[in-house]
XYZ file of C-alpha atoms in Angstrom:
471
model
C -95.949 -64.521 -28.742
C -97.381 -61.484 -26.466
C -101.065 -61.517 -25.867
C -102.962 -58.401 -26.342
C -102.514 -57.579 -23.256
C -99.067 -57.338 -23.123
C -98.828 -55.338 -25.756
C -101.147 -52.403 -24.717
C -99.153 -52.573 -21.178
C -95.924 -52.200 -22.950
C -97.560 -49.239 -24.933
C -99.268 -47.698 -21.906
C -95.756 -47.606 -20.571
C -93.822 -46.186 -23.263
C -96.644 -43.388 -22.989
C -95.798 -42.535 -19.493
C -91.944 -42.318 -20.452
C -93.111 -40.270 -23.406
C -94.822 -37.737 -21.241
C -92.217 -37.064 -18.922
C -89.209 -36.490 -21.256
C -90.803 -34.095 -23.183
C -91.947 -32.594 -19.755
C -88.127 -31.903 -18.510
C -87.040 -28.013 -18.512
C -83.238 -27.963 -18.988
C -80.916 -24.829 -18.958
C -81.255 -22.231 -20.766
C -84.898 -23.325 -21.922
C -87.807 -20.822 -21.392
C -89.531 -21.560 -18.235
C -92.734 -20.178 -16.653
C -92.379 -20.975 -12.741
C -89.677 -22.211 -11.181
C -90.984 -25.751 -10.776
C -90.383 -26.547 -14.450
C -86.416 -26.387 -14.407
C -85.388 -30.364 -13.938
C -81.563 -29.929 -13.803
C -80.211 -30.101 -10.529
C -79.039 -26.541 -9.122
C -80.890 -24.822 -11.731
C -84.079 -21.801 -11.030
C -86.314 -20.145 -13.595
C -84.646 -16.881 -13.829
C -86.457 -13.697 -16.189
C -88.369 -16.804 -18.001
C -85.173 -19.062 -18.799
C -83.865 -22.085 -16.909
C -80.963 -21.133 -15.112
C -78.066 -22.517 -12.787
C -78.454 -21.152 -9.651
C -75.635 -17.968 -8.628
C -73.567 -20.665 -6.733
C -73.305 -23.047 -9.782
C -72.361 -22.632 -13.521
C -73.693 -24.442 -16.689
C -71.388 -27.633 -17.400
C -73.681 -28.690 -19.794
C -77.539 -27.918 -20.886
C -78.611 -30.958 -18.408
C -75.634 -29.947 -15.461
C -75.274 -27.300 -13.149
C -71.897 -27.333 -11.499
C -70.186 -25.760 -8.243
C -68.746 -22.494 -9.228
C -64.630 -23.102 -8.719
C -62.763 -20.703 -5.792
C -60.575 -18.326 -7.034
C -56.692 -19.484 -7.618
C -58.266 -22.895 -8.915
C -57.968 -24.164 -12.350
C -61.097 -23.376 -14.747
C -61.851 -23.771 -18.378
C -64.387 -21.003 -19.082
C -65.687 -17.592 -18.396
C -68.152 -17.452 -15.893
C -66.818 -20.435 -13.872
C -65.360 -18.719 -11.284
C -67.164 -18.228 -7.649
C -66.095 -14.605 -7.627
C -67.889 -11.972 -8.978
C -64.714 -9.892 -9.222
C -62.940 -12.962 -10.770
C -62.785 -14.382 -14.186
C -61.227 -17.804 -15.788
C -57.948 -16.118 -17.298
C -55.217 -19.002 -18.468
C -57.183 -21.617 -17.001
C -57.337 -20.464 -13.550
C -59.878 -18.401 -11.732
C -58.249 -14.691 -11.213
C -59.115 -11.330 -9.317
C -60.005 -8.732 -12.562
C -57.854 -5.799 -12.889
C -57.590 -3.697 -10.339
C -58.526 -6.358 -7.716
C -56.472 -8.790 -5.527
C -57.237 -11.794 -3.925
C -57.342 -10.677 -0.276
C -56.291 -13.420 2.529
C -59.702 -14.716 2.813
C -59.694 -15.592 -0.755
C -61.983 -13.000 -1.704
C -61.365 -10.193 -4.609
C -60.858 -7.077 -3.153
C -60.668 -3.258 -4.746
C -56.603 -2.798 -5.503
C -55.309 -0.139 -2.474
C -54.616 3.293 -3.922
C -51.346 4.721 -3.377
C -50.566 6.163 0.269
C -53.616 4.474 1.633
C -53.966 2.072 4.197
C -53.122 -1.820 3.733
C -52.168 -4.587 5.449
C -49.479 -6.281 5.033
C -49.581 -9.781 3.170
C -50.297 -9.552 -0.365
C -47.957 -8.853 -2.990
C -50.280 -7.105 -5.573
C -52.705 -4.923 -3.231
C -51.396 -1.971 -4.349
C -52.996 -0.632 -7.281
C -49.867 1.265 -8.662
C -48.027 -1.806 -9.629
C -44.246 -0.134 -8.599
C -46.082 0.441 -5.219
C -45.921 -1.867 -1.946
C -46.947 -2.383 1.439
C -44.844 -0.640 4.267
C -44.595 1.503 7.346
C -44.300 5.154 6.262
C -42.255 7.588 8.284
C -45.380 7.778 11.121
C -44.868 3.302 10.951
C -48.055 3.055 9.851
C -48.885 0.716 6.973
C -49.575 2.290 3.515
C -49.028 1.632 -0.313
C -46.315 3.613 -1.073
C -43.735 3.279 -4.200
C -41.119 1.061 -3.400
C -37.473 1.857 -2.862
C -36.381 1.957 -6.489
C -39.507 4.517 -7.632
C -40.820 7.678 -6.094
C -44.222 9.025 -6.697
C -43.872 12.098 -9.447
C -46.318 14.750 -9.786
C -49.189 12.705 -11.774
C -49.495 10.673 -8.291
C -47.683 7.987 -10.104
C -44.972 5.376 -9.033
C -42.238 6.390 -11.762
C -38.608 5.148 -11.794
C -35.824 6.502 -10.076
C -32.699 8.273 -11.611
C -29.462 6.791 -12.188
C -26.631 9.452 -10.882
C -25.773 11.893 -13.672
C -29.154 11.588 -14.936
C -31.437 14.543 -16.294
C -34.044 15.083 -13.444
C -36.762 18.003 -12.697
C -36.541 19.126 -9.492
C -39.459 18.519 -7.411
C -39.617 15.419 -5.433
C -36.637 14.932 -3.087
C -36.489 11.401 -3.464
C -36.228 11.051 -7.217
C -32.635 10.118 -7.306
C -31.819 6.386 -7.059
C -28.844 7.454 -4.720
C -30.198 8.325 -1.479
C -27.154 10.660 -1.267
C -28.259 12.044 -4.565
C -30.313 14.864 -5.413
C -31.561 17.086 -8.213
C -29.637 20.158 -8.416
C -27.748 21.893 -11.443
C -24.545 20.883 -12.540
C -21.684 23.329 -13.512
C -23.700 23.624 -17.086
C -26.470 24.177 -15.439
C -28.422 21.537 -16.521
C -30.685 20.176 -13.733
C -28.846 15.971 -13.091
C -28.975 13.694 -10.312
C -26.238 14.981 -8.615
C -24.125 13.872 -5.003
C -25.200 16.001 -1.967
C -22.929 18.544 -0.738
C -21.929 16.152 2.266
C -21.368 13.511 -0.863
C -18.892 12.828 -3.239
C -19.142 10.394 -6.614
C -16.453 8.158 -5.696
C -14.607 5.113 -8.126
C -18.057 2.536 -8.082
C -20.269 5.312 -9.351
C -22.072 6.016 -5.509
C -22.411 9.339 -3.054
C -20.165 8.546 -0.551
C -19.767 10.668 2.600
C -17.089 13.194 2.540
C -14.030 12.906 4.369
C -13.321 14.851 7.581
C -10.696 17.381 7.453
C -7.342 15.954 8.523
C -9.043 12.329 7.745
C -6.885 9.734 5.350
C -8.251 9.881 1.795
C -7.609 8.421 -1.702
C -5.953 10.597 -4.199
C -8.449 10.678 -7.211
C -12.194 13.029 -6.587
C -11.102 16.280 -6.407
C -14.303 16.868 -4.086
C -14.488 13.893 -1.560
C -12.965 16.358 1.117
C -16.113 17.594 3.068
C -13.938 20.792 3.408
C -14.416 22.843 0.020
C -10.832 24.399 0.903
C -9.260 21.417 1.439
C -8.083 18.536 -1.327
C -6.408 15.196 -0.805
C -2.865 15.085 -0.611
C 0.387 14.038 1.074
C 1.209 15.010 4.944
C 4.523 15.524 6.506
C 4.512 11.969 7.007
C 3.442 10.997 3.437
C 0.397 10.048 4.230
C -2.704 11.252 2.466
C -5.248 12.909 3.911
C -7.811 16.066 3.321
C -5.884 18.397 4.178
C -6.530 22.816 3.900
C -5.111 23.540 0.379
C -1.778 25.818 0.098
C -4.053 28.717 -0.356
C -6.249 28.137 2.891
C -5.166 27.420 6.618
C -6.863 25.591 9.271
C -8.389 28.179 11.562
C -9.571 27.388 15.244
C -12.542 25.973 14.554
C -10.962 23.344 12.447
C -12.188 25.021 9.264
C -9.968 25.944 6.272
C -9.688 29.369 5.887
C -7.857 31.878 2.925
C -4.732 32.942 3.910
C -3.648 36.262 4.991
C -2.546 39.107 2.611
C 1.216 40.290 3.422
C 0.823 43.220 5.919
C -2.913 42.246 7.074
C -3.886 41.647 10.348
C -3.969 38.355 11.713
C -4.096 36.241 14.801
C -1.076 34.833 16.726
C -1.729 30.959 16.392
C -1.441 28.963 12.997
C 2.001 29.056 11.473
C 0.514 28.672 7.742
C -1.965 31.426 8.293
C 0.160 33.937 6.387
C 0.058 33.270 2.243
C 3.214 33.815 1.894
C 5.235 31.299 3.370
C 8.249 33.704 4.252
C 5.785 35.478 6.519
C 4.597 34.903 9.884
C 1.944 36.447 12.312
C 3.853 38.810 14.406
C 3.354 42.749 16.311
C 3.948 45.615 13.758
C 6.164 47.675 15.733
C 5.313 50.574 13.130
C 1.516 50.402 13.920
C 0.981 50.063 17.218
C 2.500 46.680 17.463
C -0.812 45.309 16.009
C -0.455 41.724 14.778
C 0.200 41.009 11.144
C 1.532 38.551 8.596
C 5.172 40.528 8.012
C 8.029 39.027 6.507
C 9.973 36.898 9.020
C 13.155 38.230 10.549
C 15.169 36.474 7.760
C 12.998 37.789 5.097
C 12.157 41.716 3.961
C 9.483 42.954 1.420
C 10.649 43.348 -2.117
C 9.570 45.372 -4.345
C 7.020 43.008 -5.997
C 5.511 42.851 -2.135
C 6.681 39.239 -1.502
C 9.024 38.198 1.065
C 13.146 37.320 -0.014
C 15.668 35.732 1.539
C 18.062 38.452 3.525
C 21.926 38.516 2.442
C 24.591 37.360 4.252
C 27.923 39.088 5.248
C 30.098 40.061 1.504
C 26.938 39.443 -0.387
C 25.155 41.739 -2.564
C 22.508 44.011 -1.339
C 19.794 46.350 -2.574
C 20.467 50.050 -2.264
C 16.785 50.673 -2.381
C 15.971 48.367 0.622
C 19.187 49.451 2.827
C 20.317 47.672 5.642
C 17.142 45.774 5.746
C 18.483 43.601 2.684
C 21.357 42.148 4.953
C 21.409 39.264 7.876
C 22.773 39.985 11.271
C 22.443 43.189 11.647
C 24.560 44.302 8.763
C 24.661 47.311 6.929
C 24.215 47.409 3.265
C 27.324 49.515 2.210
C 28.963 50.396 -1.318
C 25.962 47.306 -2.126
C 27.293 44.717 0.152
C 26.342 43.390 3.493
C 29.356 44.679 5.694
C 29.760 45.635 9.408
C 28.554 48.999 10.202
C 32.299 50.160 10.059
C 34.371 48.339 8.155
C 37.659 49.172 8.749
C 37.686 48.593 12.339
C 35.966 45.580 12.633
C 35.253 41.976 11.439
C 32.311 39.458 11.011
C 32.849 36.674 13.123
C 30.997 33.499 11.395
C 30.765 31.423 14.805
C 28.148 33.297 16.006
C 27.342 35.633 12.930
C 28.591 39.471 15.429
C 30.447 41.932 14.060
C 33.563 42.580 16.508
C 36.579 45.014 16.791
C 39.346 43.840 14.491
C 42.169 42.127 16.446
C 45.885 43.958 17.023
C 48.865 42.104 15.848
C 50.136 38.964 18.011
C 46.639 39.209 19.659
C 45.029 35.455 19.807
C 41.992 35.462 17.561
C 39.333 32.885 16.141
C 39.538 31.943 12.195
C 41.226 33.465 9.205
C 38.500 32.696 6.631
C 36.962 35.711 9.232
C 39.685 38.222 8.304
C 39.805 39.497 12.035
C 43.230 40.790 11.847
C 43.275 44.916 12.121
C 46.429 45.080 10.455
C 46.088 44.882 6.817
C 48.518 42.432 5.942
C 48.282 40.380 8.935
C 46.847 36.724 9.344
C 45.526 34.688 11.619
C 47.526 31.365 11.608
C 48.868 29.387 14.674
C 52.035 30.981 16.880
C 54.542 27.857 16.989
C 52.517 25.191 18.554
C 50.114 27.812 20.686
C 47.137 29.244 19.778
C 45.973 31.103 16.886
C 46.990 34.889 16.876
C 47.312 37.619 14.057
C 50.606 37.865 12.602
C 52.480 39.188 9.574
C 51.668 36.944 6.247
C 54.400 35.680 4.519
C 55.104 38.682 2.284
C 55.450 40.944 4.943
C 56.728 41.152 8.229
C 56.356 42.679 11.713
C 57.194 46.167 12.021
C 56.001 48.631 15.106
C 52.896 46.978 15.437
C 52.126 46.563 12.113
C 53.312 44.522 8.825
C 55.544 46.221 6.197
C 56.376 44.839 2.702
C 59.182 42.260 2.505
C 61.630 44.121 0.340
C 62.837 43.414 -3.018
C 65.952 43.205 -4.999
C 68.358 46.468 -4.460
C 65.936 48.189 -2.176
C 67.818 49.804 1.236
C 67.377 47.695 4.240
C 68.351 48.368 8.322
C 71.405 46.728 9.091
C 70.801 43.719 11.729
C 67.011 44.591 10.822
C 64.142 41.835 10.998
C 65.108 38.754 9.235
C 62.196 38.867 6.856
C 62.911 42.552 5.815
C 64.229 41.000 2.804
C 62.264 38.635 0.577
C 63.231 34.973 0.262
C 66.774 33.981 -1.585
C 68.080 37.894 -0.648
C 69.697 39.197 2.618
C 70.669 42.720 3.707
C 74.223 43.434 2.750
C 76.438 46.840 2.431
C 76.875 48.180 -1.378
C 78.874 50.685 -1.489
C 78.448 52.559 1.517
C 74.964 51.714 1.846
C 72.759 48.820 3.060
C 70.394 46.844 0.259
C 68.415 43.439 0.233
C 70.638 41.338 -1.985
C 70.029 38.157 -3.811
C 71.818 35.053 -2.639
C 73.743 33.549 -5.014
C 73.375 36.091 -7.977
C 69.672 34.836 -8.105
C 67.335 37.695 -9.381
C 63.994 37.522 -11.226
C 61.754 40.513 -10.958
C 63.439 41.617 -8.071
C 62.051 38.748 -6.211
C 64.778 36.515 -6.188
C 62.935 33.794 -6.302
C 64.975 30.761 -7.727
C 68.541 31.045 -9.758
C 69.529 33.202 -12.927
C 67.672 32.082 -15.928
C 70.417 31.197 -18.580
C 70.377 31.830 -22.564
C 70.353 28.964 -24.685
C 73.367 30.055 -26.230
C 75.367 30.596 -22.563
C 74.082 27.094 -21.905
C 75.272 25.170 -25.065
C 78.756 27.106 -24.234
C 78.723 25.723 -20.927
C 78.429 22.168 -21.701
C 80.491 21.460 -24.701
C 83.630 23.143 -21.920
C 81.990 20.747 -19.559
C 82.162 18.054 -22.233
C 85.938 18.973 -23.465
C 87.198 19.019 -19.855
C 86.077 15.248 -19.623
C 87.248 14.426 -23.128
C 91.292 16.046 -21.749
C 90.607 13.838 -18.672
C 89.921 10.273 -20.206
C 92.586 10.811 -22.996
């Protein structure tokens, strides 16, 4: 057993503990000086114990380090920066702040001011980022998909074919797109005009005049005149459309009226093709598109196709109707007189008819003067004009082979008579006769045509002759 004075030492002691737990200030316990607060890190602040600004309350009896920002955290009020709070268990910059590279919250950057680049999320518009502008100096501006509207905002670029308002130039998500009205004229995202919409859905550059192309947009030629088709070689490129030409400057250009002036040089200039550019010998010789030398003005004012020798012409034109040279008589292309001359086809001249047994070119020509003369080859020499076949030579000229019966010269030409007939006296006088008794028409031409009944006579006598003869 303790003595007595054990006991009041023991006693004494558990007085002295008494005294100072009941003495200890912790947080958030009213306080009068700053001596009282006992918890480490802790100050009397406006009459409460408090952790100091560097420390937050773990616990009524523990002050802990506040926690950097970007590390984890459990509560509000943890974190080290002011401008920070504990948001999904990690300390993070409030809105509009950003956690600079010293690892401090910093005011977001409004838009086309000055940053530096680093941080993702300085900008305050949240479609805005950190780059060089067009002076390379660093600013927030909206990034390549937005552009900044008229609320100072980063707003979303248009897709191509889009409704837009026109105002800012770079609104168009195309850079080769801007906002312009469209044939309705409803205000779209819409190619420049150095930009066509070609098969992927993007403003493409327009292609050069006389450049290869792809048959499809009708507007991808940079040219407005011009359109994408086939070249003399079958190639396709942009090429001046059949109502344009491509002038000097390499530009297509309309094409010329018929009878307006032009300039010797292109030889599509004229729109119609059957013109050309040429001196107007009726004005001065001053150059315009006139019909080409094979070609006249018809009636409707467009260029046809002049006639050839035989061929019809048109009495209202005249002789301008008619190739060669030619004159448009009785309404056909002929010679300017007729009956003394021919059209000679080997080099398209009219020329003075040829005399009989004078050598000439062709027959299909006609170039014989003598009407019933041919041209046709002289034995084995050359080709001269001479009597056709139902005629024959006569002083200089070719007389009608004659018929049956009809008086004839005695020792005459031998083709005064026609074929199968000779001349031969009858009584007294001298007559083409038919050999052999032939006659038909006068002609003579092949033997007497028997009856039916002379012939059936003929051949049963024939037929009792033999009979007599066997027997």
């Amino acid at each position: 057993m303790m003595d007595k004075k054990s006991i009041q030492l023991i006693i004494c002691l558990l007085n002295l503990l008494t005294i100072d737990v009941c003495s200890a200030v912790n947080v958030d316990v009213a306080c009068t000086n700053g001596n009282e607060c006992t918890v480490t890190n802790s100050e009397c602040t406006g009459g409460t114990c408090q952790c100091v600004g560097t420390h937050y309350k773990e616990s009524v009896t523990s002050c802990k380090q506040k926690i950097a920002t970007g590390t984890a955290c459990t509560a509000v009020g943890q974190c080290s920066d002011a401008n920070a709070d504990c948001v999904n268990n990690l300390c993070t910059c409030k809105t509009g702040y950003f956690k600079n590279t010293n690892n401090i919250c910093t005011i977001k950057i409004a838009l086309e001011s000055a940053c530096t680049p680093g941080p993702t999320d300085q900008c305050l518009d949240t479609s805005a980022e950190c780059k060089a502008d067009i002076n390379n100096a660093n600013k927030c501006l909206c990034k390549i998909t937005h552009y900044k509207d008229s609320n100072g905002a980063c707003v979303a670029k248009i897709v191509l074919e889009a409704t837009c308002t026109p105002g800012p130039t770079d609104q168009c998500l195309d850079a080769s797109a801007e906002c312009k009205a469209d044939t309705n004229n409803t205000n779209k995202c819409l190619c420049k005009t150095t930009h066509y919409k070609d098969g992927n859905g993007a403003c493409v550059a327009k292609i050069a005049l006389e450049a290869t192309c792809t048959p499809g947009p009708t507007d991808q030629c940079l040219d407005a005149s011009a359109e994408c088709k086939a070249d003399t070689n079958n190639a396709d490129k942009c090429l001046c459309k059949t109502t344009h030409y491509k002038d000097a400057n390499g530009a297509c250009v309309a094409k010329i009226a018929l009878e307006a002036t032009c300039t010797p040089g292109p030889t599509d200039q004229c729109l119609d093709a059957s013109a050309e550019c040429k001196a107007d010998t009726n004005k001065l010789n001053a150059n315009k598109c006139l019909c080409k030398t094979t070609h006249y003005k018809d009636a409707n004012g467009a260029c046809v196709a002049k006639v050839g020798f035989g061929e019809v012409c048109v009495a209202s034109v005249g002789d301008g109707t008619c190739l060669y040279s030619l004159k448009c008589t009785t309404d056909k292309c002929q010679c300017a007189t007729p009956a003394s001359q021919f059209f000679d086809s080997t080099d398209n001249t009219c020329k003075q008819k040829i005399a009989l047994n004078l050598e000439c070119t062709i027959e299909k020509d006609k170039p014989c003067a003598v009407p019933m003369a041919v041209c046709k080859q002289h034995g084995s020499g050359p080709n001269k004009c001479m009597c056709n076949s139902d005629s024959y030579p006569s002083s200089n000229t070719c007389l009608a082979r004659k018929l049956h019966d009809m008086t004839c010269m005695e020792n005459g030409h031998v083709d005064e008579c026609v074929d199968n007939a000779e001349c031969k006296k009858v009584n007294d006088a001298f007559k083409c006769q038919c050999k052999n008794g032939a006659e038909e028409n006068g002609k003579c031409n092949g033997v007497t045509v028997m009856s039916p009944n002379l012939l059936l006579t003929i051949v049963c006598v024939i037929g009792t002759i033999v009979y007599m003869i066997l027997k």
